[in-house]
């Protein structure tokens, strides 16, 4: 499921991240997103139906890597956009979440149906506000730390230059 989020102050965050080296900005954004999405991951693991193997619950992770289906829908407009996903990698996760209609073999044999058992969407719905608040706070804290380090480096460089001159 794809969901866009409107984050207030995004222009300011974007401008501050562009002052960083690209690798630093990417690492900063990913760390902040991973930290802010951890309540959703914990809630999804708690709500996931647990079968005999527990593989559905254990497959819930936070990742920035695109699955083939996600890559097909990802924007290719050349912008520096960071993505982070919380979801289950178990191949049957979507069947549990959304259910199935009646299923039949080619021979006509009825093999059942599965009612929907949503667990990912409630995990997101219950934690959405916390995710956005944590993301905002983590990004600004990381950006402020970067700006403080940059100011110290510039002050040290100016002090060294003045000492070398005089």
JSON list of C-alpha atoms in Angstrom, two decimals, residues 15-158:
[
{"chain": "A", "resi": 15, "resn": "UNK", "atom": "CA", "xyz": [17.24, 22.84, 2.29]},
{"chain": "A", "resi": 16, "resn": "UNK", "atom": "CA", "xyz": [19.17, 21.80, 5.40]},
{"chain": "A", "resi": 17, "resn": "UNK", "atom": "CA", "xyz": [19.79, 18.29, 4.05]},
{"chain": "A", "resi": 18, "resn": "UNK", "atom": "CA", "xyz": [21.08, 19.75, 0.76]},
{"chain": "A", "resi": 19, "resn": "UNK", "atom": "CA", "xyz": [23.84, 21.52, 2.72]},
{"chain": "A", "resi": 20, "resn": "UNK", "atom": "CA", "xyz": [25.16, 18.10, 3.72]},
{"chain": "A", "resi": 21, "resn": "UNK", "atom": "CA", "xyz": [27.14, 15.74, 1.54]},
{"chain": "A", "resi": 22, "resn": "UNK", "atom": "CA", "xyz": [24.71, 13.50, -0.30]},
{"chain": "A", "resi": 23, "resn": "UNK", "atom": "CA", "xyz": [25.81, 10.35, 1.54]},
{"chain": "A", "resi": 24, "resn": "UNK", "atom": "CA", "xyz": [25.46, 12.11, 4.89]},
{"chain": "A", "resi": 25, "resn": "UNK", "atom": "CA", "xyz": [22.01, 13.40, 3.99]},
{"chain": "A", "resi": 26, "resn": "UNK", "atom": "CA", "xyz": [20.85, 9.96, 2.85]},
{"chain": "A", "resi": 27, "resn": "UNK", "atom": "CA", "xyz": [22.22, 8.30, 6.01]},
{"chain": "A", "resi": 28, "resn": "UNK", "atom": "CA", "xyz": [20.64, 10.98, 8.21]},
{"chain": "A", "resi": 29, "resn": "UNK", "atom": "CA", "xyz": [17.23, 10.66, 6.52]},
{"chain": "A", "resi": 30, "resn": "UNK", "atom": "CA", "xyz": [17.29, 6.86, 6.64]},
{"chain": "A", "resi": 31, "resn": "UNK", "atom": "CA", "xyz": [18.27, 6.76, 10.32]},
{"chain": "A", "resi": 32, "resn": "UNK", "atom": "CA", "xyz": [15.51, 9.20, 11.21]},
{"chain": "A", "resi": 33, "resn": "UNK", "atom": "CA", "xyz": [12.91, 7.29, 9.19]},
{"chain": "A", "resi": 34, "resn": "UNK", "atom": "CA", "xyz": [13.98, 3.92, 10.60]},
{"chain": "A", "resi": 35, "resn": "UNK", "atom": "CA", "xyz": [13.80, 5.26, 14.16]},
{"chain": "A", "resi": 36, "resn": "UNK", "atom": "CA", "xyz": [10.43, 6.91, 13.61]},
{"chain": "A", "resi": 37, "resn": "UNK", "atom": "CA", "xyz": [8.92, 3.78, 12.01]},
{"chain": "A", "resi": 38, "resn": "UNK", "atom": "CA", "xyz": [9.98, 1.43, 14.82]},
{"chain": "A", "resi": 39, "resn": "UNK", "atom": "CA", "xyz": [6.63, 1.80, 16.69]},
{"chain": "A", "resi": 40, "resn": "UNK", "atom": "CA", "xyz": [4.80, 0.69, 13.53]},
{"chain": "A", "resi": 41, "resn": "UNK", "atom": "CA", "xyz": [7.10, -2.32, 13.20]},
{"chain": "A", "resi": 42, "resn": "UNK", "atom": "CA", "xyz": [6.55, -3.27, 16.85]},
{"chain": "A", "resi": 43, "resn": "UNK", "atom": "CA", "xyz": [2.77, -2.86, 16.54]},
{"chain": "A", "resi": 44, "resn": "UNK", "atom": "CA", "xyz": [2.67, -4.91, 13.31]},
{"chain": "A", "resi": 45, "resn": "UNK", "atom": "CA", "xyz": [4.63, -7.72, 14.96]},
{"chain": "A", "resi": 46, "resn": "UNK", "atom": "CA", "xyz": [2.26, -7.63, 17.92]},
{"chain": "A", "resi": 47, "resn": "UNK", "atom": "CA", "xyz": [-0.87, -7.67, 15.71]},
{"chain": "A", "resi": 48, "resn": "UNK", "atom": "CA", "xyz": [0.34, -10.19, 13.12]},
{"chain": "A", "resi": 49, "resn": "UNK", "atom": "CA", "xyz": [-1.47, -13.53, 13.24]},
{"chain": "A", "resi": 50, "resn": "UNK", "atom": "CA", "xyz": [0.94, -16.17, 14.45]},
{"chain": "A", "resi": 51, "resn": "UNK", "atom": "CA", "xyz": [0.74, -19.54, 12.76]},
{"chain": "A", "resi": 52, "resn": "UNK", "atom": "CA", "xyz": [2.66, -22.64, 13.78]},
{"chain": "A", "resi": 53, "resn": "UNK", "atom": "CA", "xyz": [5.93, -21.29, 12.36]},
{"chain": "A", "resi": 54, "resn": "UNK", "atom": "CA", "xyz": [5.53, -17.59, 13.22]},
{"chain": "A", "resi": 55, "resn": "UNK", "atom": "CA", "xyz": [7.09, -16.68, 9.88]},
{"chain": "A", "resi": 56, "resn": "UNK", "atom": "CA", "xyz": [4.56, -13.93, 9.13]},
{"chain": "A", "resi": 57, "resn": "UNK", "atom": "CA", "xyz": [5.32, -12.06, 12.34]},
{"chain": "A", "resi": 58, "resn": "UNK", "atom": "CA", "xyz": [9.06, -12.66, 12.02]},
{"chain": "A", "resi": 59, "resn": "UNK", "atom": "CA", "xyz": [9.13, -11.33, 8.45]},
{"chain": "A", "resi": 60, "resn": "UNK", "atom": "CA", "xyz": [8.00, -7.82, 9.46]},
{"chain": "A", "resi": 61, "resn": "UNK", "atom": "CA", "xyz": [10.90, -5.41, 8.93]},
{"chain": "A", "resi": 62, "resn": "UNK", "atom": "CA", "xyz": [11.76, -1.83, 8.11]},
{"chain": "A", "resi": 63, "resn": "UNK", "atom": "CA", "xyz": [13.68, -1.48, 4.87]},
{"chain": "A", "resi": 64, "resn": "UNK", "atom": "CA", "xyz": [14.69, 1.08, 2.29]},
{"chain": "A", "resi": 65, "resn": "UNK", "atom": "CA", "xyz": [15.13, -1.58, -0.39]},
{"chain": "A", "resi": 66, "resn": "UNK", "atom": "CA", "xyz": [12.39, -1.82, -2.98]},
{"chain": "A", "resi": 67, "resn": "UNK", "atom": "CA", "xyz": [10.64, -5.06, -3.73]},
{"chain": "A", "resi": 68, "resn": "UNK", "atom": "CA", "xyz": [9.98, -5.61, -7.45]},
{"chain": "A", "resi": 69, "resn": "UNK", "atom": "CA", "xyz": [6.35, -4.54, -7.08]},
{"chain": "A", "resi": 70, "resn": "UNK", "atom": "CA", "xyz": [7.35, -1.40, -5.17]},
{"chain": "A", "resi": 71, "resn": "UNK", "atom": "CA", "xyz": [10.07, -0.58, -7.71]},
{"chain": "A", "resi": 72, "resn": "UNK", "atom": "CA", "xyz": [7.51, -0.75, -10.50]},
{"chain": "A", "resi": 73, "resn": "UNK", "atom": "CA", "xyz": [5.48, 2.02, -8.84]},
{"chain": "A", "resi": 74, "resn": "UNK", "atom": "CA", "xyz": [8.41, 4.11, -7.57]},
{"chain": "A", "resi": 75, "resn": "UNK", "atom": "CA", "xyz": [8.81, 7.60, -9.05]},
{"chain": "A", "resi": 76, "resn": "UNK", "atom": "CA", "xyz": [11.57, 7.95, -11.63]},
{"chain": "A", "resi": 77, "resn": "UNK", "atom": "CA", "xyz": [11.58, 11.70, -11.91]},
{"chain": "A", "resi": 78, "resn": "UNK", "atom": "CA", "xyz": [15.21, 12.17, -10.91]},
{"chain": "A", "resi": 79, "resn": "UNK", "atom": "CA", "xyz": [14.45, 13.80, -7.56]},
{"chain": "A", "resi": 80, "resn": "UNK", "atom": "CA", "xyz": [16.35, 12.81, -4.46]},
{"chain": "A", "resi": 81, "resn": "UNK", "atom": "CA", "xyz": [13.52, 11.03, -2.71]},
{"chain": "A", "resi": 82, "resn": "UNK", "atom": "CA", "xyz": [14.07, 8.64, 0.17]},
{"chain": "A", "resi": 83, "resn": "UNK", "atom": "CA", "xyz": [11.71, 5.73, 0.73]},
{"chain": "A", "resi": 84, "resn": "UNK", "atom": "CA", "xyz": [11.32, 3.56, 3.79]},
{"chain": "A", "resi": 85, "resn": "UNK", "atom": "CA", "xyz": [8.95, 0.62, 4.05]},
{"chain": "A", "resi": 86, "resn": "UNK", "atom": "CA", "xyz": [7.51, -1.33, 6.95]},
{"chain": "A", "resi": 87, "resn": "UNK", "atom": "CA", "xyz": [6.06, -4.61, 5.88]},
{"chain": "A", "resi": 88, "resn": "UNK", "atom": "CA", "xyz": [6.21, -8.35, 5.85]},
{"chain": "A", "resi": 89, "resn": "UNK", "atom": "CA", "xyz": [8.39, -10.20, 3.39]},
{"chain": "A", "resi": 90, "resn": "UNK", "atom": "CA", "xyz": [6.38, -13.43, 3.80]},
{"chain": "A", "resi": 91, "resn": "UNK", "atom": "CA", "xyz": [4.82, -14.24, 0.41]},
{"chain": "A", "resi": 92, "resn": "UNK", "atom": "CA", "xyz": [1.37, -14.74, 1.91]},
{"chain": "A", "resi": 93, "resn": "UNK", "atom": "CA", "xyz": [1.24, -11.52, 3.96]},
{"chain": "A", "resi": 94, "resn": "UNK", "atom": "CA", "xyz": [-1.08, -9.69, 1.56]},
{"chain": "A", "resi": 95, "resn": "UNK", "atom": "CA", "xyz": [-3.46, -12.66, 1.51]},
{"chain": "A", "resi": 96, "resn": "UNK", "atom": "CA", "xyz": [-3.76, -12.53, 5.29]},
{"chain": "A", "resi": 97, "resn": "UNK", "atom": "CA", "xyz": [-4.13, -8.73, 5.36]},
{"chain": "A", "resi": 98, "resn": "UNK", "atom": "CA", "xyz": [-6.75, -8.44, 2.61]},
{"chain": "A", "resi": 99, "resn": "UNK", "atom": "CA", "xyz": [-8.22, -11.95, 2.49]},
{"chain": "A", "resi": 100, "resn": "UNK", "atom": "CA", "xyz": [-9.18, -13.90, -0.60]},
{"chain": "A", "resi": 101, "resn": "UNK", "atom": "CA", "xyz": [-12.36, -14.72, -2.40]},
{"chain": "A", "resi": 102, "resn": "UNK", "atom": "CA", "xyz": [-13.47, -18.30, -3.01]},
{"chain": "A", "resi": 103, "resn": "UNK", "atom": "CA", "xyz": [-10.65, -20.23, -4.69]},
{"chain": "A", "resi": 104, "resn": "UNK", "atom": "CA", "xyz": [-10.98, -23.13, -7.07]},
{"chain": "A", "resi": 105, "resn": "UNK", "atom": "CA", "xyz": [-8.52, -25.43, -8.81]},
{"chain": "A", "resi": 106, "resn": "UNK", "atom": "CA", "xyz": [-8.67, -25.75, -12.59]},
{"chain": "A", "resi": 107, "resn": "UNK", "atom": "CA", "xyz": [-10.52, -29.02, -12.02]},
{"chain": "A", "resi": 108, "resn": "UNK", "atom": "CA", "xyz": [-13.27, -27.06, -10.22]},
{"chain": "A", "resi": 109, "resn": "UNK", "atom": "CA", "xyz": [-12.37, -28.33, -6.76]},
{"chain": "A", "resi": 110, "resn": "UNK", "atom": "CA", "xyz": [-13.18, -25.72, -4.09]},
{"chain": "A", "resi": 111, "resn": "UNK", "atom": "CA", "xyz": [-10.12, -25.01, -1.91]},
{"chain": "A", "resi": 112, "resn": "UNK", "atom": "CA", "xyz": [-11.53, -22.37, 0.41]},
{"chain": "A", "resi": 113, "resn": "UNK", "atom": "CA", "xyz": [-11.39, -18.69, 1.04]},
{"chain": "A", "resi": 114, "resn": "UNK", "atom": "CA", "xyz": [-9.74, -16.54, 3.65]},
{"chain": "A", "resi": 115, "resn": "UNK", "atom": "CA", "xyz": [-11.48, -13.62, 5.36]},
{"chain": "A", "resi": 116, "resn": "UNK", "atom": "CA", "xyz": [-9.41, -10.43, 5.72]},
{"chain": "A", "resi": 117, "resn": "UNK", "atom": "CA", "xyz": [-7.38, -10.17, 8.90]},
{"chain": "A", "resi": 118, "resn": "UNK", "atom": "CA", "xyz": [-5.88, -6.67, 8.82]},
{"chain": "A", "resi": 119, "resn": "UNK", "atom": "CA", "xyz": [-2.83, -6.11, 10.97]},
{"chain": "A", "resi": 120, "resn": "UNK", "atom": "CA", "xyz": [-0.48, -3.81, 9.01]},
{"chain": "A", "resi": 121, "resn": "UNK", "atom": "CA", "xyz": [-3.03, -1.05, 8.44]},
{"chain": "A", "resi": 122, "resn": "UNK", "atom": "CA", "xyz": [-4.10, -0.90, 12.12]},
{"chain": "A", "resi": 123, "resn": "UNK", "atom": "CA", "xyz": [-0.41, -0.81, 13.10]},
{"chain": "A", "resi": 124, "resn": "UNK", "atom": "CA", "xyz": [0.05, 2.26, 10.87]},
{"chain": "A", "resi": 125, "resn": "UNK", "atom": "CA", "xyz": [-3.23, 3.92, 11.87]},
{"chain": "A", "resi": 126, "resn": "UNK", "atom": "CA", "xyz": [-2.46, 3.59, 15.59]},
{"chain": "A", "resi": 127, "resn": "UNK", "atom": "CA", "xyz": [1.06, 5.04, 15.26]},
{"chain": "A", "resi": 128, "resn": "UNK", "atom": "CA", "xyz": [0.84, 7.56, 12.41]},
{"chain": "A", "resi": 129, "resn": "UNK", "atom": "CA", "xyz": [0.97, 10.69, 14.58]},
{"chain": "A", "resi": 130, "resn": "UNK", "atom": "CA", "xyz": [3.85, 9.34, 16.64]},
{"chain": "A", "resi": 131, "resn": "UNK", "atom": "CA", "xyz": [5.77, 8.48, 13.46]},
{"chain": "A", "resi": 132, "resn": "UNK", "atom": "CA", "xyz": [5.42, 11.99, 12.09]},
{"chain": "A", "resi": 133, "resn": "UNK", "atom": "CA", "xyz": [6.35, 13.63, 15.40]},
{"chain": "A", "resi": 134, "resn": "UNK", "atom": "CA", "xyz": [9.40, 11.40, 15.86]},
{"chain": "A", "resi": 135, "resn": "UNK", "atom": "CA", "xyz": [10.47, 11.93, 12.25]},
{"chain": "A", "resi": 136, "resn": "UNK", "atom": "CA", "xyz": [10.28, 15.69, 12.62]},
{"chain": "A", "resi": 137, "resn": "UNK", "atom": "CA", "xyz": [12.18, 15.68, 15.92]},
{"chain": "A", "resi": 138, "resn": "UNK", "atom": "CA", "xyz": [14.86, 13.21, 14.75]},
{"chain": "A", "resi": 139, "resn": "UNK", "atom": "CA", "xyz": [15.49, 15.04, 11.49]},
{"chain": "A", "resi": 140, "resn": "UNK", "atom": "CA", "xyz": [15.80, 18.43, 13.17]},
{"chain": "A", "resi": 141, "resn": "UNK", "atom": "CA", "xyz": [18.08, 17.02, 15.88]},
{"chain": "A", "resi": 142, "resn": "UNK", "atom": "CA", "xyz": [20.35, 15.44, 13.26]},
{"chain": "A", "resi": 143, "resn": "UNK", "atom": "CA", "xyz": [20.37, 18.61, 11.17]},
{"chain": "A", "resi": 144, "resn": "UNK", "atom": "CA", "xyz": [21.11, 20.78, 14.21]},
{"chain": "A", "resi": 145, "resn": "UNK", "atom": "CA", "xyz": [23.98, 18.47, 15.16]},
{"chain": "A", "resi": 146, "resn": "UNK", "atom": "CA", "xyz": [25.37, 18.73, 11.63]},
{"chain": "A", "resi": 147, "resn": "UNK", "atom": "CA", "xyz": [25.10, 22.53, 11.67]},
{"chain": "A", "resi": 148, "resn": "UNK", "atom": "CA", "xyz": [26.82, 22.70, 15.08]},
{"chain": "A", "resi": 149, "resn": "UNK", "atom": "CA", "xyz": [29.70, 20.51, 13.85]},
{"chain": "A", "resi": 150, "resn": "UNK", "atom": "CA", "xyz": [29.98, 22.60, 10.67]},
{"chain": "A", "resi": 151, "resn": "UNK", "atom": "CA", "xyz": [30.13, 25.83, 12.70]},
{"chain": "A", "resi": 152, "resn": "UNK", "atom": "CA", "xyz": [32.86, 24.36, 14.97]},
{"chain": "A", "resi": 153, "resn": "UNK", "atom": "CA", "xyz": [34.90, 23.25, 11.92]},
{"chain": "A", "resi": 154, "resn": "UNK", "atom": "CA", "xyz": [34.62, 26.71, 10.35]},
{"chain": "A", "resi": 155, "resn": "UNK", "atom": "CA", "xyz": [35.58, 28.42, 13.63]},
{"chain": "A", "resi": 156, "resn": "UNK", "atom": "CA", "xyz": [38.60, 26.13, 14.04]},
{"chain": "A", "resi": 157, "resn": "UNK", "atom": "CA", "xyz": [39.65, 26.75, 10.44]},
{"chain": "A", "resi": 158, "resn": "UNK", "atom": "CA", "xyz": [39.34, 30.53, 10.92]}
]
